[in-house]
Amino acid sequence: MQRSFVAELAAPGDKVPVRACDLESNPVWLFASIGEYPVYDDVAYEVMIKDERRMNRYSEAVRRYAPGRTVLDIGTGQDAVWALAAARAGARHVWAVEVIPRSAQIARKNIEQAGFADRITVVEGLSTEIELPEPVEMCVSEIIGTLGGSEGAGRVLRDARERLVRPGGVFIPHRSATTAVALDVSSANLGEPLGFPPLVLPYVEKVFASVGRPFDLRVVLEGVQDNPKVRERAYLSDVVEVEPLEFNGDLRPEGVDAAELTFTREGRFSGLALGMRLWVAEDDEPIDSLFQPSSWTPAYAPLAEEGLPVRPGDRFEFDFTTVVSDDGVHPDYGLAGELHRAGARTAPLSWGSTHHADGFRTTPFYRSLFPRP
Ligand SMILES: C[S@@+](CC[C@H](N)C(=O)[O-])C[C@H]1O[C@@H](n2cnc3c(N)ncnc32)[C@H](O)[C@@H]1O
């Protein structure tokens, strides 16, 4: 029988080994951030295909740049959407790379059925470990994470630039950034603590299994970005950008960004929502996952479980650090800062989120999300 990491966390007799929540009474709930692990399933691919804004921006960019070019599609997925779009637009040849074997197999079948087997070659493996017969003229990829770089776009696309794409070749997307806004989680969720609804547990299990043990996995907030009323209760500040990734320019997968948020209304500051902005083509309006319904959901960076009282004009100053983990691709994130409040002492606050490092129940948030039996 296959081991279940999630079931092992339960006390004898407990049904659910995590802080569970009920979708009826919780406007906001948690999901696992899954895009940075090889756990994509039919549902995950379908959610992306149904994201109209994402599909339209990418389709337009591919139609504009693919004609007459040789193309590399990194992370083609089981539907090979951008490989097929490029071939249909008149690309000379497309190499479609996919690391999940089942997805690569299905992609191959879909490409054959669409009649493009002679113009699209599916390559199973990691783009960072493959070779191409010759460098290509264009690279398309959608490996943008809940935080812009969390799926490894910085390292993966820099490697593609150095080894797989001709000098001057075009990259789609053009640019991404991670965005941050201060949150009042308690108001957003009408006083209820955040939890996982039962439907999320299989994904928590898959992430634990892909790393080989339970750990403090990155979580995302469902129910905020697409509901203006919840957003109004949740967001307490202006928005800043960190982790800029220039895919057609000076691409830096690691760095420290100094940032400052100014509170625009009164509330209890519990942490940050970390989203992403994505410019698929240079002159596009960015896709903005903090404010638009999207297949990308903002990550939650808990900073103060009980929430610290804030007023308009208070500030949260912080350094946001991105370091590539020891797998050479996926970043570990860290944030350290100070809350400056009128008439109150400054409060030092920090958060960290690794891709796969040791550490389980290391903070009050994770101890209450995964209570000890
Ligand atoms: C967010 S999905 C996008 C799928 C499809 N391209 C789309 O836009 O609908 C990312 C896909 O890229 C694959 N992937 C991520 N990094 C990769 C890499 N470096 N090499 C090959 N495949 C990768 C994942 O397994 C997953 O199937």
Coordinates of C-alpha atoms and ligand atoms in Angstrom, one line a residue:
M1 CA 0.0 0.0 0.0
Q2 CA 1.2 3.5 -0.8
R3 CA 2.3 5.6 2.2
S4 CA 0.1 8.6 3.1
F5 CA 2.0 11.4 4.7
V6 CA -1.2 13.3 5.4
A7 CA -2.9 10.4 7.1
E8 CA 0.1 9.8 9.3
L9 CA -0.3 13.3 10.7
A10 CA -3.7 12.4 12.3
A11 CA -4.2 11.4 15.9
P12 CA -5.9 7.9 16.2
G13 CA -9.6 8.4 15.5
D14 CA -9.2 11.8 13.8
K15 CA -10.7 12.1 10.4
V16 CA -8.7 15.1 9.2
P17 CA -5.2 15.7 10.3
V18 CA -5.1 19.4 9.4
R19 CA -7.1 22.4 10.3
A20 CA -10.1 21.8 8.0
C21 CA -12.5 24.4 6.8
D22 CA -16.0 24.3 5.4
L23 CA -16.5 26.1 2.1
E24 CA -20.1 27.2 3.1
S25 CA -18.9 29.4 6.0
N26 CA -15.4 30.3 4.8
P27 CA -15.2 32.9 2.0
V28 CA -11.4 32.4 2.1
W29 CA -9.6 29.1 2.2
L30 CA -6.2 27.6 1.5
F31 CA -4.9 25.5 -1.3
A32 CA -1.4 24.1 -1.7
S33 CA 0.9 25.9 -4.1
I34 CA 1.4 23.0 -6.6
G35 CA 2.9 24.6 -9.7
E36 CA 6.5 24.2 -8.5
Y37 CA 6.2 20.4 -8.1
P38 CA 5.7 17.7 -10.8
V39 CA 2.2 17.0 -9.6
Y40 CA 0.0 18.5 -12.4
D41 CA -3.1 16.5 -13.1
D42 CA -6.0 16.8 -15.6
V43 CA -7.8 19.3 -13.3
A44 CA -4.7 21.6 -13.0
Y45 CA -4.2 21.7 -16.8
E46 CA -7.9 22.3 -17.3
V47 CA -7.9 25.3 -14.9
M48 CA -5.1 26.8 -17.0
I49 CA -6.8 26.2 -20.3
K50 CA -10.0 27.8 -19.0
D51 CA -8.2 31.0 -18.0
E52 CA -9.3 33.1 -20.9
R53 CA -7.1 36.1 -20.2
R54 CA -4.0 33.9 -20.0
M55 CA -5.0 32.0 -23.2
N56 CA -5.8 35.2 -25.2
R57 CA -2.5 37.0 -24.2
Y58 CA -0.4 33.9 -25.1
S59 CA -2.3 33.1 -28.3
E60 CA -1.8 36.6 -29.6
A61 CA 1.9 36.7 -28.7
V62 CA 2.5 33.3 -30.3
R63 CA 0.6 34.3 -33.5
R64 CA 2.7 37.5 -33.7
Y65 CA 6.2 36.0 -33.2
A66 CA 6.0 32.3 -34.3
P67 CA 5.6 32.6 -38.2
G68 CA 8.8 31.5 -40.0
R69 CA 10.7 30.8 -36.7
T70 CA 12.0 27.7 -35.0
V71 CA 10.5 27.5 -31.6
L72 CA 11.2 25.9 -28.2
D73 CA 8.1 25.4 -25.9
I74 CA 9.3 24.8 -22.4
G75 CA 6.8 22.9 -20.3
T76 CA 4.4 22.1 -23.1
G77 CA 2.0 20.3 -20.7
Q78 CA -0.4 17.5 -21.8
D79 CA -2.3 19.8 -24.3
A80 CA 0.8 21.2 -26.0
V81 CA -1.1 24.4 -26.4
W82 CA 1.7 26.8 -27.3
A83 CA 3.5 24.2 -29.4
L84 CA 0.4 23.6 -31.5
A85 CA -0.4 27.3 -31.6
A86 CA 3.1 28.0 -32.9
A87 CA 2.9 25.3 -35.5
R88 CA -0.5 26.5 -36.7
A89 CA 0.8 30.1 -36.9
G90 CA 3.6 28.8 -39.3
A91 CA 6.6 28.1 -37.1
R92 CA 9.2 26.2 -39.1
H93 CA 9.8 23.6 -36.4
V94 CA 8.8 23.3 -32.7
W95 CA 10.6 21.5 -29.9
A96 CA 8.1 20.9 -27.1
V97 CA 9.8 19.9 -23.8
E98 CA 7.9 18.4 -20.9
V99 CA 9.3 16.9 -17.7
I100 CA 6.3 14.9 -16.5
P101 CA 6.4 11.6 -18.5
R102 CA 2.6 11.1 -18.5
S103 CA 2.0 14.7 -19.8
A104 CA 4.7 14.3 -22.5
Q105 CA 3.0 11.1 -23.7
I106 CA -0.4 12.7 -23.9
A107 CA 1.1 15.7 -25.6
R108 CA 2.6 13.4 -28.2
K109 CA -0.7 11.8 -28.9
N110 CA -2.5 15.2 -29.1
I111 CA 0.1 16.5 -31.6
E112 CA -0.3 13.4 -33.7
Q113 CA -4.1 13.7 -33.7
A114 CA -3.8 17.3 -34.7
G115 CA -1.6 16.3 -37.7
F116 CA 1.6 18.1 -36.6
A117 CA 3.8 15.2 -35.7
D118 CA 6.2 16.2 -38.6
R119 CA 6.6 19.8 -37.3
I120 CA 6.6 19.3 -33.5
T121 CA 9.1 17.1 -31.7
V122 CA 8.2 16.3 -28.1
V123 CA 11.2 16.0 -25.9
E124 CA 10.7 14.3 -22.5
G125 CA 12.8 15.8 -19.7
L126 CA 13.8 19.0 -18.0
S127 CA 14.8 21.8 -20.3
T128 CA 17.9 22.4 -18.2
E129 CA 19.1 18.9 -19.0
I130 CA 18.3 18.5 -22.7
E131 CA 20.2 19.4 -25.9
L132 CA 18.7 20.6 -29.2
P133 CA 20.2 20.0 -32.6
E134 CA 20.5 23.8 -33.1
P135 CA 19.6 26.9 -31.1
V136 CA 16.0 28.1 -31.8
E137 CA 14.8 31.6 -32.7
M138 CA 11.9 31.8 -30.2
C139 CA 11.2 30.4 -26.8
V140 CA 7.6 30.2 -25.4
S141 CA 6.9 29.0 -21.8
E142 CA 4.3 29.3 -19.1
I143 CA 6.3 28.4 -16.0
I144 CA 5.2 31.5 -14.1
G145 CA 4.3 30.7 -10.5
T146 CA 2.1 32.0 -7.7
L147 CA 5.0 34.2 -6.9
G148 CA 6.4 35.1 -10.4
G149 CA 9.6 33.0 -10.2
S150 CA 8.4 30.2 -7.9
E151 CA 8.3 27.6 -10.7
G152 CA 11.9 28.4 -11.6
A153 CA 11.4 30.7 -14.6
G154 CA 14.5 32.7 -13.7
R155 CA 17.0 29.9 -13.8
V156 CA 15.2 27.8 -16.5
L157 CA 14.9 30.7 -19.0
R158 CA 18.4 32.0 -18.3
D159 CA 19.7 28.5 -19.1
A160 CA 17.5 28.5 -22.2
R161 CA 19.0 31.8 -23.3
E162 CA 22.6 30.6 -22.7
R163 CA 22.3 27.2 -24.4
L164 CA 19.1 26.7 -26.4
V165 CA 18.0 30.0 -28.0
R166 CA 20.0 32.1 -30.5
P167 CA 21.3 35.5 -29.5
G168 CA 18.5 38.0 -30.1
G169 CA 15.9 35.2 -30.0
V170 CA 12.4 36.2 -28.7
F171 CA 11.1 35.2 -25.3
I172 CA 7.4 34.9 -24.5
P173 CA 6.5 35.9 -21.8
H174 CA 8.4 39.2 -21.8
R175 CA 8.5 40.0 -18.0
S176 CA 7.1 39.0 -14.6
A177 CA 7.2 40.4 -11.1
T178 CA 6.0 39.2 -7.7
T179 CA 3.6 41.6 -6.1
A180 CA 2.9 42.2 -2.4
V181 CA -0.1 43.7 -0.4
A182 CA -0.7 43.8 3.3
L183 CA -3.6 41.6 4.5
D184 CA -6.2 41.4 7.2
V185 CA -6.9 37.7 7.0
S186 CA -9.4 37.6 9.9
S187 CA -11.7 40.3 8.4
A188 CA -11.4 38.7 5.0
N189 CA -12.5 35.3 6.4
L190 CA -15.2 36.8 8.8
G191 CA -13.2 35.9 11.9
E192 CA -12.6 32.3 11.0
P193 CA -9.1 30.9 10.9
L194 CA -7.8 29.8 7.5
G195 CA -7.9 26.1 6.7
F196 CA -7.8 23.5 4.0
P197 CA -11.2 22.2 2.7
P198 CA -11.1 18.3 2.3
L199 CA -10.8 18.6 -1.5
V200 CA -7.3 20.1 -1.1
L201 CA -5.8 17.2 0.9
P202 CA -4.9 15.0 -2.1
Y203 CA -2.8 17.9 -3.4
V204 CA -1.1 18.4 0.0
E205 CA -0.3 14.7 -0.1
K206 CA 1.1 14.9 -3.6
V207 CA 3.4 17.8 -2.7
F208 CA 4.6 16.0 0.4
A209 CA 5.2 12.8 -1.6
S210 CA 7.1 14.7 -4.3
V211 CA 9.5 16.1 -1.6
G212 CA 9.5 12.8 0.3
R213 CA 8.1 14.1 3.7
P214 CA 5.8 16.6 5.3
F215 CA 7.2 20.1 5.4
D216 CA 5.8 23.7 5.7
L217 CA 4.5 23.8 2.2
R218 CA 3.7 27.1 0.5
V219 CA -0.1 27.9 0.6
V220 CA -2.3 30.1 -1.6
L221 CA -5.4 32.0 -0.8
E222 CA -8.6 31.1 -2.6
G223 CA -11.6 33.4 -2.7
V224 CA -9.8 36.8 -2.5
Q225 CA -8.6 37.9 -5.9
D226 CA -12.0 37.3 -7.7
N227 CA -14.3 38.7 -5.0
P228 CA -14.2 42.5 -4.7
K229 CA -16.0 42.5 -1.4
V230 CA -13.5 40.0 0.1
R231 CA -10.6 41.9 -1.4
E232 CA -11.9 45.1 0.2
R233 CA -11.9 43.5 3.6
A234 CA -8.6 41.7 3.0
Y235 CA -6.2 44.3 1.4
L236 CA -4.9 46.9 3.8
S237 CA -2.2 48.7 1.8
D238 CA -0.9 49.8 -1.6
V239 CA 0.9 47.2 -3.7
V240 CA 4.7 46.8 -4.4
E241 CA 6.6 44.8 -6.9
V242 CA 9.6 42.6 -6.0
E243 CA 11.5 39.8 -7.8
P244 CA 11.5 41.4 -11.3
L245 CA 12.3 38.9 -14.0
E246 CA 13.2 40.4 -17.5
F247 CA 13.0 37.4 -19.8
N248 CA 14.1 39.5 -22.9
G249 CA 16.7 41.5 -20.9
D250 CA 19.0 41.3 -17.9
L251 CA 17.5 38.2 -16.2
R252 CA 18.5 37.8 -12.6
P253 CA 17.0 34.7 -10.8
E254 CA 18.3 35.8 -7.4
G255 CA 18.4 39.0 -5.5
V256 CA 17.3 41.2 -2.6
D257 CA 14.6 43.8 -3.2
A258 CA 14.0 46.6 -0.6
A259 CA 10.3 47.4 -0.5
E260 CA 7.8 49.4 1.5
L261 CA 4.0 49.1 1.9
T262 CA 1.9 52.0 3.2
F263 CA -1.3 51.1 4.9
T264 CA -4.4 52.8 3.4
R265 CA -7.0 51.8 6.0
E266 CA -7.4 50.6 9.5
G267 CA -7.3 46.8 10.3
R268 CA -5.3 44.0 11.8
F269 CA -2.2 43.2 9.8
S270 CA -1.6 39.5 9.7
G271 CA 0.7 39.0 6.7
L272 CA 1.1 39.5 3.0
A273 CA -0.6 38.2 -0.1
L274 CA 2.1 37.6 -2.7
G275 CA 0.9 37.6 -6.3
M276 CA 2.3 38.1 -9.7
R277 CA 2.1 40.5 -12.6
L278 CA 2.9 39.0 -16.0
W279 CA 3.6 40.9 -19.3
V280 CA 3.2 38.2 -21.9
A281 CA 4.3 40.5 -24.7
E282 CA 6.2 43.8 -24.1
D283 CA 3.3 46.1 -24.9
D284 CA 0.6 44.1 -23.1
E285 CA -1.3 45.2 -20.0
P286 CA 0.0 42.8 -17.3
I287 CA -2.1 40.0 -16.0
D288 CA -2.4 40.8 -12.2
S289 CA -3.2 37.9 -9.9
L290 CA -3.9 40.0 -6.9
F291 CA -6.8 41.7 -8.6
Q292 CA -8.1 39.5 -11.4
P293 CA -9.8 36.1 -11.5
S294 CA -7.0 33.9 -12.7
S295 CA -5.4 30.4 -12.7
W296 CA -2.7 32.0 -10.5
T297 CA -3.8 32.5 -6.9
P298 CA -1.8 34.7 -4.5
A299 CA 0.4 33.0 -1.9
Y300 CA 0.0 33.7 1.8
A301 CA 3.0 34.9 3.8
P302 CA 1.8 34.8 7.5
L303 CA 3.6 37.4 9.7
A304 CA 1.5 37.8 12.8
E305 CA -1.1 35.2 13.6
E306 CA -3.2 37.4 15.8
G307 CA -2.9 40.4 13.6
L308 CA -1.3 43.7 14.6
P309 CA -3.5 46.9 14.7
V310 CA -2.6 49.3 11.9
R311 CA -3.9 52.7 10.7
P312 CA -3.7 54.7 7.5
G313 CA -0.1 56.0 7.0
D314 CA 1.6 53.2 9.0
R315 CA 4.3 51.5 7.0
F316 CA 5.8 48.0 6.6
E317 CA 9.4 48.2 5.3
F318 CA 11.0 44.9 4.2
D319 CA 13.7 43.2 2.3
F320 CA 12.5 40.4 0.0
T321 CA 15.1 37.8 -0.8
T322 CA 15.2 35.2 -3.6
V323 CA 17.8 32.5 -3.5
V324 CA 17.9 29.5 -5.8
S325 CA 17.5 26.2 -3.8
D326 CA 19.9 23.3 -4.0
D327 CA 17.9 21.8 -6.9
G328 CA 19.4 24.6 -9.0
V329 CA 16.1 25.8 -10.3
H330 CA 13.4 26.6 -7.7
P331 CA 13.8 29.6 -5.4
D332 CA 13.6 29.7 -1.7
Y333 CA 12.0 33.0 -0.5
G334 CA 12.6 35.1 2.6
L335 CA 11.2 38.3 3.9
A336 CA 12.3 40.4 6.9
G337 CA 11.0 43.8 7.9
E338 CA 9.7 46.2 10.4
L339 CA 6.2 47.5 11.0
H340 CA 6.3 51.3 11.7
R341 CA 3.1 52.5 13.5
A342 CA 2.3 56.0 14.7
G343 CA 2.5 56.0 18.5
A344 CA 3.6 52.3 18.8
R345 CA 6.9 50.5 18.9
T346 CA 8.2 49.1 15.7
A347 CA 7.6 45.4 15.3
P348 CA 10.2 43.1 13.5
L349 CA 8.4 40.6 11.3
S350 CA 9.7 37.8 9.1
W351 CA 8.6 35.0 6.8
G352 CA 10.4 32.2 4.9
S353 CA 9.2 29.7 2.3
T354 CA 11.6 27.1 0.9
H355 CA 10.9 24.9 -2.1
H356 CA 11.7 21.6 -0.3
A357 CA 13.9 22.2 2.8
D358 CA 13.5 20.4 6.1
G359 CA 11.3 22.0 8.6
F360 CA 7.7 21.1 9.6
R361 CA 5.5 23.0 12.0
T362 CA 8.3 25.7 12.4
T363 CA 6.0 28.7 12.9
P364 CA 2.7 29.3 14.8
F365 CA 0.8 29.4 11.5
Y366 CA 2.0 25.9 10.5
R367 CA 1.6 24.5 14.0
S368 CA -2.1 25.5 14.0
L369 CA -2.6 24.4 10.3
F370 CA -1.1 20.9 11.1
P371 CA -2.0 20.5 14.9
R372 CA 0.1 17.8 16.7
P373 CA -1.9 14.8 17.6
Ligands
LIG1 C1 2.0 25.9 -15.7 S1 2.1 24.4 -16.7 C2 1.8 25.1 -18.3 C3 1.4 24.0 -19.4 C4 1.1 24.6 -20.8 N1 2.3 25.1 -21.4 C5 0.1 25.8 -20.7 O1 0.5 26.9 -20.7 O2 -1.1 25.5 -20.5 C6 3.9 24.2 -16.7 C7 4.3 22.9 -17.3 O3 5.7 23.0 -17.5 C8 6.4 21.8 -17.0 N2 7.7 22.2 -16.7 C9 8.1 23.1 -15.8 N3 9.4 23.4 -15.8 C10 9.9 22.6 -16.8 C11 11.2 22.5 -17.4 N4 12.2 23.2 -16.9 N5 11.4 21.6 -18.4 C12 10.3 20.9 -18.9 N6 9.1 21.0 -18.4 C13 8.8 21.8 -17.4 C14 5.5 21.3 -15.9 O4 5.6 19.9 -15.7 C15 4.1 21.6 -16.5 O5 3.6 20.6 -17.3

